[in-house]
Amino acid sequence: MKVGVLGSGDVGKTLGSGFLQHGHDVTMGTHSPAKLADWAKQHPKGRVGSFSDAAKFGELVVLAVKGTAAPDVLRAANATNLAGKPVIDATNPIADAPPTNGVLKFFTNLDESLLERLQREFGNVRFVKAFNSVGHACMVNPQFKGGKPTMFMCGNDEPAKKTVRGILDQFGWEPVDMGKAEAARAIEPLCMLWCIPGFLRNEWSHAFKLLT
Ligand SMILES: NC(=O)c1ccc[n+]([C@@H]2O[C@H](COP(=O)([O-])OP(=O)(O)OC[C@H]3O[C@@H](n4cnc5c(N)ncnc54)[C@H](OP(=O)(O)O)[C@@H]3O)[C@@H](O)[C@H]2O)c1
């Protein structure tokens, strides 16, 4: 697939590399191309452009920017470039405040997730929450003694979720679909839980597994 990755941070770079590794075409989007200079050197097949370039390029788009900046970045990407496309939303609504005893602060609440806010503002974009509940280092081809980890996902559009399930399978995850956009109220705070062992004990190598 042609994949546009919005984001020049660890998540954007890791997923951009992962898509290339798995045979997709990638354009990375950023306001700051210099931040992707090393990535571009390491990935001669990948392209770097503006948020709008990446959104236009992608049949599938990945949103991997700071949660507080997500609406602005989507506006910069231009809604018409994203209309009707599946957009993997890997963001978390982390507030600009330090964690308390290892627990991150969010700017959303349990009755409204960031994904729902984005879905409401950008109604013709097919958002699918995924990749937000694990650290970037484990996002592509995760290896755990406990077996294949679970990636919780949700979104309102079934064909878009089918596309994302395919990507998660390819990247080595067991996708578990938790339903519509409201499920992001539960999936986004998994990021808080995932980070606690990191902040308290500097343990960052784990993932969730749903046992049945
Ligand atoms: N780091 C992880 O392991 C991890 C794991 C799961 C989920 N997440 C979530 O994934 C997202 C990306 O995380 P990250 O660690 O890769 O990087 P990040 O530092 O949270 O975000 C970097 C990206 O956000 C954009 N950005 C930041 N501030 C902005 C502003 N004020 N206006 C416009 N754009 C702005 C940057 O734009 P430029 O490209 O123009 O600089 C860059 O593309 C976050 O929502 C994070 O919570 C992170």
Short mmCIF file of C-alpha atoms and ligand atoms in Angstrom, two decimals:
data_model
loop_
_atom_site.label_atom_id
_atom_site.label_comp_id
_atom_site.label_asym_id
_atom_site.label_seq_id
_atom_site.Cartn_x
_atom_site.Cartn_y
_atom_site.Cartn_z
CA MET A 1 0.00 0.00 0.00
CA LYS A 2 0.95 3.66 -0.27
CA VAL A 3 1.27 4.86 3.32
CA GLY A 4 1.50 8.45 4.55
CA VAL A 5 2.94 8.83 8.04
CA LEU A 6 2.17 12.10 9.82
CA GLY A 7 4.88 12.51 12.44
CA SER A 8 8.65 12.80 12.81
CA GLY A 9 8.94 11.44 16.37
CA ASP A 10 9.89 7.93 17.50
CA VAL A 11 6.50 6.50 16.55
CA GLY A 12 6.41 8.01 13.08
CA LYS A 13 9.99 6.90 12.36
CA THR A 14 9.44 3.38 13.71
CA LEU A 15 6.18 2.79 11.87
CA GLY A 16 7.56 4.39 8.70
CA SER A 17 10.51 1.94 8.83
CA GLY A 18 8.11 -0.92 9.57
CA PHE A 19 5.93 -0.18 6.57
CA LEU A 20 8.98 -0.04 4.29
CA GLN A 21 10.31 -3.29 5.79
CA HIS A 22 6.96 -4.95 5.04
CA GLY A 23 6.99 -3.86 1.41
CA HIS A 24 4.83 -0.71 1.47
CA ASP A 25 5.63 2.69 -0.07
CA VAL A 26 6.06 5.44 2.52
CA THR A 27 5.94 9.23 2.59
CA MET A 28 6.66 10.81 5.96
CA GLY A 29 4.97 14.12 6.82
CA THR A 30 6.41 16.83 9.07
CA HIS A 31 6.75 20.59 9.58
CA SER A 32 10.45 19.92 10.35
CA PRO A 33 12.12 17.85 7.58
CA ALA A 34 15.52 18.26 9.29
CA LYS A 35 14.27 15.97 12.07
CA LEU A 36 13.94 13.19 9.48
CA ALA A 37 17.32 13.69 7.77
CA ASP A 38 18.90 10.64 9.44
CA TRP A 39 15.79 8.55 8.83
CA ALA A 40 15.85 9.54 5.16
CA LYS A 41 19.53 8.55 4.89
CA GLN A 42 18.81 5.15 6.43
CA HIS A 43 15.72 4.62 4.24
CA PRO A 44 16.51 5.69 0.68
CA LYS A 45 13.18 4.25 -0.54
CA GLY A 46 11.18 6.43 1.87
CA ARG A 47 10.14 9.99 1.02
CA VAL A 48 9.85 13.01 3.30
CA GLY A 49 7.40 15.85 2.68
CA SER A 50 4.88 18.10 4.37
CA PHE A 51 1.93 16.79 6.39
CA SER A 52 -0.18 17.59 3.35
CA ASP A 53 2.16 15.68 0.98
CA ALA A 54 2.03 12.58 3.19
CA ALA A 55 -1.75 12.74 3.58
CA LYS A 56 -2.21 13.08 -0.17
CA PHE A 57 0.20 10.21 -0.89
CA GLY A 58 -1.32 7.66 1.47
CA GLU A 59 -4.06 5.20 0.64
CA LEU A 60 -3.56 4.50 4.33
CA VAL A 61 -2.43 7.30 6.68
CA VAL A 62 -0.89 7.08 10.15
CA LEU A 63 -1.36 9.87 12.68
CA ALA A 64 1.68 9.82 15.00
CA VAL A 65 1.97 13.31 16.49
CA LYS A 66 1.76 14.83 19.94
CA GLY A 67 -1.85 14.47 21.12
CA THR A 68 -2.31 18.19 21.80
CA ALA A 69 -1.18 18.96 18.23
CA ALA A 70 -3.30 16.30 16.47
CA PRO A 71 -6.18 18.57 15.33
CA ASP A 72 -3.74 21.22 14.02
CA VAL A 73 -1.71 18.61 12.17
CA LEU A 74 -4.85 17.14 10.57
CA ARG A 75 -5.88 20.66 9.51
CA ALA A 76 -2.39 21.19 8.03
CA ALA A 77 -2.67 17.83 6.25
CA ASN A 78 -5.84 19.20 4.64
CA ALA A 79 -9.09 17.30 5.23
CA THR A 80 -9.69 16.81 1.53
CA ASN A 81 -6.43 14.81 1.29
CA LEU A 82 -7.74 12.49 4.01
CA ALA A 83 -11.38 12.18 2.98
CA GLY A 84 -12.59 8.58 2.96
CA LYS A 85 -9.16 7.18 3.89
CA PRO A 86 -8.35 4.86 6.78
CA VAL A 87 -6.22 6.76 9.33
CA ILE A 88 -4.46 4.77 12.05
CA ASP A 89 -4.59 6.98 15.14
CA ALA A 90 -1.59 6.10 17.29
CA THR A 91 -1.83 9.24 19.42
CA ASN A 92 -2.44 9.55 23.13
CA PRO A 93 -4.05 12.56 24.83
CA ILE A 94 -1.16 13.21 27.19
CA ALA A 95 -1.40 16.57 28.95
CA ASP A 96 1.52 18.98 29.30
CA ALA A 97 1.98 18.12 32.98
CA PRO A 98 4.31 15.69 34.75
CA PRO A 99 3.09 12.22 35.79
CA THR A 100 2.00 11.64 39.40
CA ASN A 101 3.70 8.56 40.92
CA GLY A 102 4.27 7.31 37.38
CA VAL A 103 0.69 7.94 36.21
CA LEU A 104 0.41 10.21 33.16
CA LYS A 105 -2.12 13.02 33.06
CA PHE A 106 -4.58 13.17 30.13
CA PHE A 107 -6.40 16.22 28.74
CA THR A 108 -9.44 14.07 27.92
CA ASN A 109 -11.79 12.30 30.33
CA LEU A 110 -13.39 8.84 30.56
CA ASP A 111 -16.50 10.04 28.68
CA GLU A 112 -14.61 11.46 25.69
CA SER A 113 -11.48 10.14 24.00
CA LEU A 114 -9.16 11.99 21.64
CA LEU A 115 -10.19 9.65 18.82
CA GLU A 116 -13.83 10.70 19.28
CA ARG A 117 -12.86 14.39 19.23
CA LEU A 118 -10.93 13.88 16.00
CA GLN A 119 -13.72 11.79 14.47
CA ARG A 120 -16.24 14.53 15.28
CA GLU A 121 -14.12 17.31 13.73
CA PHE A 122 -12.98 15.31 10.69
CA GLY A 123 -16.21 13.44 9.92
CA ASN A 124 -15.21 11.98 6.55
CA VAL A 125 -11.93 10.46 7.82
CA ARG A 126 -12.05 6.78 8.83
CA PHE A 127 -10.08 6.77 12.09
CA VAL A 128 -8.93 3.51 13.65
CA LYS A 129 -7.24 3.60 17.05
CA ALA A 130 -4.21 1.28 17.13
CA PHE A 131 -0.53 1.19 18.14
CA ASN A 132 -1.13 3.63 21.04
CA SER A 133 -0.84 1.05 23.85
CA VAL A 134 2.77 -0.05 23.41
CA GLY A 135 6.15 1.69 23.28
CA HIS A 136 7.59 2.47 19.87
CA ALA A 137 10.45 -0.01 20.30
CA CYS A 138 7.96 -2.93 20.28
CA MET A 139 5.61 -1.74 17.52
CA VAL A 140 7.07 -3.68 14.59
CA ASN A 141 7.68 -7.46 14.74
CA PRO A 142 7.37 -7.64 18.55
CA GLN A 143 9.18 -10.54 20.22
CA PHE A 144 7.97 -11.64 23.65
CA LYS A 145 8.50 -14.87 25.57
CA GLY A 146 4.76 -14.86 26.30
CA GLY A 147 3.89 -15.11 22.60
CA LYS A 148 2.16 -12.76 20.20
CA PRO A 149 0.95 -9.63 22.00
CA THR A 150 -2.53 -8.12 21.61
CA MET A 151 -3.16 -4.79 19.94
CA PHE A 152 -6.50 -3.34 20.94
CA MET A 153 -8.17 -1.33 18.19
CA CYS A 154 -11.47 0.42 17.54
CA GLY A 155 -13.21 2.71 15.09
CA ASN A 156 -16.53 3.31 13.36
CA ASP A 157 -15.67 2.12 9.86
CA GLU A 158 -15.54 -1.64 9.23
CA PRO A 159 -13.54 -1.61 5.93
CA ALA A 160 -10.97 0.71 7.53
CA LYS A 161 -10.65 -1.65 10.49
CA LYS A 162 -10.20 -4.59 8.10
CA THR A 163 -7.27 -2.75 6.50
CA VAL A 164 -5.72 -2.03 9.91
CA ARG A 165 -6.24 -5.62 11.09
CA GLY A 166 -4.25 -6.71 8.02
CA ILE A 167 -1.41 -4.35 8.91
CA LEU A 168 -1.38 -5.51 12.54
CA ASP A 169 -1.24 -9.17 11.39
CA GLN A 170 1.64 -8.31 9.09
CA PHE A 171 3.51 -6.45 11.84
CA GLY A 172 3.23 -9.47 14.17
CA TRP A 173 0.30 -8.49 16.40
CA GLU A 174 -2.90 -10.21 17.43
CA PRO A 175 -5.49 -7.52 16.66
CA VAL A 176 -8.52 -7.40 18.96
CA ASP A 177 -11.36 -5.19 17.76
CA MET A 178 -13.12 -3.51 20.69
CA GLY A 179 -15.86 -1.91 18.57
CA LYS A 180 -16.77 1.67 17.76
CA ALA A 181 -15.04 4.99 18.46
CA GLU A 182 -16.24 5.13 22.10
CA ALA A 183 -13.99 2.14 22.89
CA ALA A 184 -11.05 4.55 22.60
CA ARG A 185 -12.13 5.85 26.04
CA ALA A 186 -10.76 2.53 27.35
CA ILE A 187 -7.94 1.94 24.85
CA GLU A 188 -6.24 5.34 25.21
CA PRO A 189 -5.70 4.99 29.00
CA LEU A 190 -3.89 1.69 28.38
CA CYS A 191 -1.00 4.02 27.57
CA MET A 192 -1.06 5.24 31.17
CA LEU A 193 -0.96 1.67 32.45
CA TRP A 194 1.76 0.68 29.98
CA CYS A 195 4.01 3.59 31.08
CA ILE A 196 3.76 3.03 34.86
CA PRO A 197 6.47 0.30 35.08
CA GLY A 198 8.64 2.55 32.92
CA PHE A 199 8.35 5.64 35.11
CA LEU A 200 8.57 3.67 38.39
CA ARG A 201 11.17 0.99 37.55
CA ASN A 202 12.59 1.95 34.13
CA GLU A 203 10.92 -1.13 32.59
CA TRP A 204 9.76 -0.38 29.06
CA SER A 205 9.71 -3.82 27.37
CA HIS A 206 6.25 -5.26 27.75
CA ALA A 207 2.95 -5.44 25.91
CA PHE A 208 -0.63 -6.45 26.69
CA LYS A 209 -2.11 -9.87 25.98
CA LEU A 210 -5.80 -10.73 26.12
CA LEU A 211 -6.20 -14.28 27.38
CA THR A 212 -9.33 -16.20 26.49
N1 LIG B 1 6.77 7.31 21.99
C1 LIG B 1 6.11 6.18 22.13
O1 LIG B 1 6.70 5.13 22.42
C2 LIG B 1 4.63 6.16 21.91
C3 LIG B 1 3.95 4.93 21.98
C4 LIG B 1 2.58 4.89 21.69
C5 LIG B 1 1.91 6.06 21.34
N2 LIG B 1 2.60 7.24 21.33
C6 LIG B 1 1.86 8.46 20.91
O2 LIG B 1 2.23 8.69 19.56
C7 LIG B 1 2.30 10.09 19.28
C8 LIG B 1 3.70 10.43 18.75
O3 LIG B 1 4.63 10.21 19.76
P1 LIG B 1 6.21 10.39 19.52
O4 LIG B 1 6.85 9.96 20.78
O5 LIG B 1 6.60 9.76 18.23
O6 LIG B 1 6.43 11.93 19.28
P2 LIG B 1 5.85 13.31 19.87
O7 LIG B 1 7.02 14.09 20.34
O8 LIG B 1 4.73 13.07 20.83
O9 LIG B 1 5.27 13.98 18.55
C9 LIG B 1 6.11 14.41 17.52
C10 LIG B 1 5.27 14.91 16.37
O10 LIG B 1 4.28 15.85 16.84
C11 LIG B 1 4.38 17.04 16.07
N3 LIG B 1 4.14 18.18 16.96
C12 LIG B 1 4.56 18.34 18.22
N4 LIG B 1 4.15 19.53 18.71
C13 LIG B 1 3.47 20.13 17.74
C14 LIG B 1 2.79 21.37 17.63
N5 LIG B 1 2.71 22.21 18.67
N6 LIG B 1 2.18 21.68 16.47
C15 LIG B 1 2.26 20.85 15.42
N7 LIG B 1 2.89 19.63 15.46
C16 LIG B 1 3.48 19.28 16.61
C17 LIG B 1 5.79 17.09 15.53
O11 LIG B 1 5.76 17.85 14.34
P3 LIG B 1 7.08 18.04 13.43
O12 LIG B 1 7.22 16.76 12.66
O13 LIG B 1 6.75 19.16 12.53
O14 LIG B 1 8.22 18.29 14.36
C18 LIG B 1 6.10 15.62 15.33
O15 LIG B 1 5.71 15.18 14.05
C19 LIG B 1 1.95 10.79 20.59
O16 LIG B 1 0.58 11.12 20.58
C20 LIG B 1 2.25 9.73 21.65
O17 LIG B 1 1.46 9.88 22.82
C21 LIG B 1 3.93 7.32 21.61
#
